CSV table of C-alpha atoms in Angstrom, one decimal:
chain,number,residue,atom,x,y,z
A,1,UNK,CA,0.0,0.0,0.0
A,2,UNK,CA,1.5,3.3,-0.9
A,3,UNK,CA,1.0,6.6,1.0
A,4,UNK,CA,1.5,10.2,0.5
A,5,UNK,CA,2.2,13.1,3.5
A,6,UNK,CA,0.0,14.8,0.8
A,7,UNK,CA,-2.0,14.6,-2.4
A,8,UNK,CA,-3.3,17.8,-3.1
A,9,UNK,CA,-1.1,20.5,-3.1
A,10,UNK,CA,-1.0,24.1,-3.7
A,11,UNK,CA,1.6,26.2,-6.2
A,12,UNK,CA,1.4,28.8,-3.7
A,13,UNK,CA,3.0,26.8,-0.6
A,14,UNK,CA,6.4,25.8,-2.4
A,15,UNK,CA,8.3,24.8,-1.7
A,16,UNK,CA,6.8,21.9,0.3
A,17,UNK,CA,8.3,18.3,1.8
A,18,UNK,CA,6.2,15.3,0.6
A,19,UNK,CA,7.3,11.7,1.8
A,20,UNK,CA,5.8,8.8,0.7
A,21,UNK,CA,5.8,5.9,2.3
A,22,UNK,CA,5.0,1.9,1.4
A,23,UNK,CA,4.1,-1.1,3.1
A,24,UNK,CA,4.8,-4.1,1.9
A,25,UNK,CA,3.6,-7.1,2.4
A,26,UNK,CA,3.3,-10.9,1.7
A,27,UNK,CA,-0.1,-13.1,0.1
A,28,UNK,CA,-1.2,-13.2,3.7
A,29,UNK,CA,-0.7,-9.7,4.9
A,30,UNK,CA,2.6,-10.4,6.8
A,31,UNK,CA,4.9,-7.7,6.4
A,32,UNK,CA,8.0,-8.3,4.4
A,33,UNK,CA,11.5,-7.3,5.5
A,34,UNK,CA,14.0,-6.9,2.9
A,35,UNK,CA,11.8,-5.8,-0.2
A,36,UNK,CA,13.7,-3.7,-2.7
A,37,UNK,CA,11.2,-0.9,-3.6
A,38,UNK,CA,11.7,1.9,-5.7
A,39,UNK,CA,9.9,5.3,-5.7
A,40,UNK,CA,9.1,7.6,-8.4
A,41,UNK,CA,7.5,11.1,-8.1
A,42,UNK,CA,6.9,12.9,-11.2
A,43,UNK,CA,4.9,16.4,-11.1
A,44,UNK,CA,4.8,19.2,-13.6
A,45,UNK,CA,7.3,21.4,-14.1
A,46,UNK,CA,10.3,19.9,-12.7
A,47,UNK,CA,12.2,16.4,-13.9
A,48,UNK,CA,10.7,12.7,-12.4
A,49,UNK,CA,12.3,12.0,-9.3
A,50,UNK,CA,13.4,8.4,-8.2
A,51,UNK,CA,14.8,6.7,-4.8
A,52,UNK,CA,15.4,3.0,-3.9
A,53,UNK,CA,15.1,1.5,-0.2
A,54,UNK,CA,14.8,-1.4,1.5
A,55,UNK,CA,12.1,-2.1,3.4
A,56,UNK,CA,12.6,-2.6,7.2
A,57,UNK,CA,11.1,-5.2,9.8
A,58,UNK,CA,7.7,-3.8,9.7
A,59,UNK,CA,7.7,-4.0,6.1
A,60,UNK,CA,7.7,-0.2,5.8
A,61,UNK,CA,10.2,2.1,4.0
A,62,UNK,CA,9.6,5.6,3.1
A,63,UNK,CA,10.8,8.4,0.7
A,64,UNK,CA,11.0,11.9,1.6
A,65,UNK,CA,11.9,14.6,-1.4
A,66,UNK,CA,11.4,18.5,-1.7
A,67,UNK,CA,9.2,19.9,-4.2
A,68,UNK,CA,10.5,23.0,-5.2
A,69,UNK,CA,9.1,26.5,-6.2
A,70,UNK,CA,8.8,25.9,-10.2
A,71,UNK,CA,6.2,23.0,-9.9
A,72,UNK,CA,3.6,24.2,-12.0
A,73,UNK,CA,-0.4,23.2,-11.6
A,74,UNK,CA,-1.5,19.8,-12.8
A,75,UNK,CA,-1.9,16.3,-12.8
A,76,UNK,CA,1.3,14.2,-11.2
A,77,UNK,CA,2.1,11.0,-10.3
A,78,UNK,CA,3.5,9.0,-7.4
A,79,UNK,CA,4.6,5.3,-8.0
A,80,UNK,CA,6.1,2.6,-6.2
A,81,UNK,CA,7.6,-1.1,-7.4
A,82,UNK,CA,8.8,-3.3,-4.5
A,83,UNK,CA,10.5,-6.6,-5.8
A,84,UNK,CA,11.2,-9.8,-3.5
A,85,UNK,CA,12.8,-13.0,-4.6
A,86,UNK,CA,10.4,-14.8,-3.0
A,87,UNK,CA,7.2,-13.1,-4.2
A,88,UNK,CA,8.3,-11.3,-7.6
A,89,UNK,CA,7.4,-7.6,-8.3
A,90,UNK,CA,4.5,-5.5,-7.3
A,91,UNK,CA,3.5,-1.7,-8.5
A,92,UNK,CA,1.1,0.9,-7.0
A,93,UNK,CA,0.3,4.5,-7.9
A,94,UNK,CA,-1.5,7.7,-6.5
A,95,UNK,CA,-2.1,10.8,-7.8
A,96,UNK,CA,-0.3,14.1,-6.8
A,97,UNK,CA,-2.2,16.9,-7.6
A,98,UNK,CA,-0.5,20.5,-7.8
A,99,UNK,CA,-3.1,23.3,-7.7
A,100,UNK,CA,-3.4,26.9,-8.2
């Protein structure tokens, strides 16, 4: 399940701190330690960013990245793939929104 500190924001508020975060889990809803996940933020006006972590004991990791004054209003997109070598890959998206 991925998460966002935030998924409407406002132009006029840059330059704002948004983490997202992911938990990870198995089939059964056990959390999974050791997941390679990578996120990926892209919002207008600035280039896509991208992190990888590992997930922890809880099954949790989390990204936290600036968005800077120059985002411009529209549609964006967070994502997150998180890859085990026991259960393959997963994906998950939510939409960022930056508004006037």
């Amino acid at each position: 399940m991925l998460t966002a500190s935030a998924y409407r924001i406002s132009a006029a508020s840059l330059p704002v701190s948004l983490q997202l975060s992911v938990l990870v889990t198995n089939p059964d809803g056990i959390p999974l330690e050791g997941a390679t996940v990578t996120f990926s933020l892209t919002v207008p006006g600035i280039p896509p960013v991208a992190k990888e972590a590992t997930t922890g004991s809880d099954g949790r990791a989390t990204f936290t990245t600036t968005l800077p004054t120059g985002v411009t209003p529209g549609a964006g997109l967070a994502t997150v793939v998180a890859t085990t070598s026991e259960f393959g890959t997963a994906s998950a998206n939510k939409a960022i929104t930056i508004v006037k």
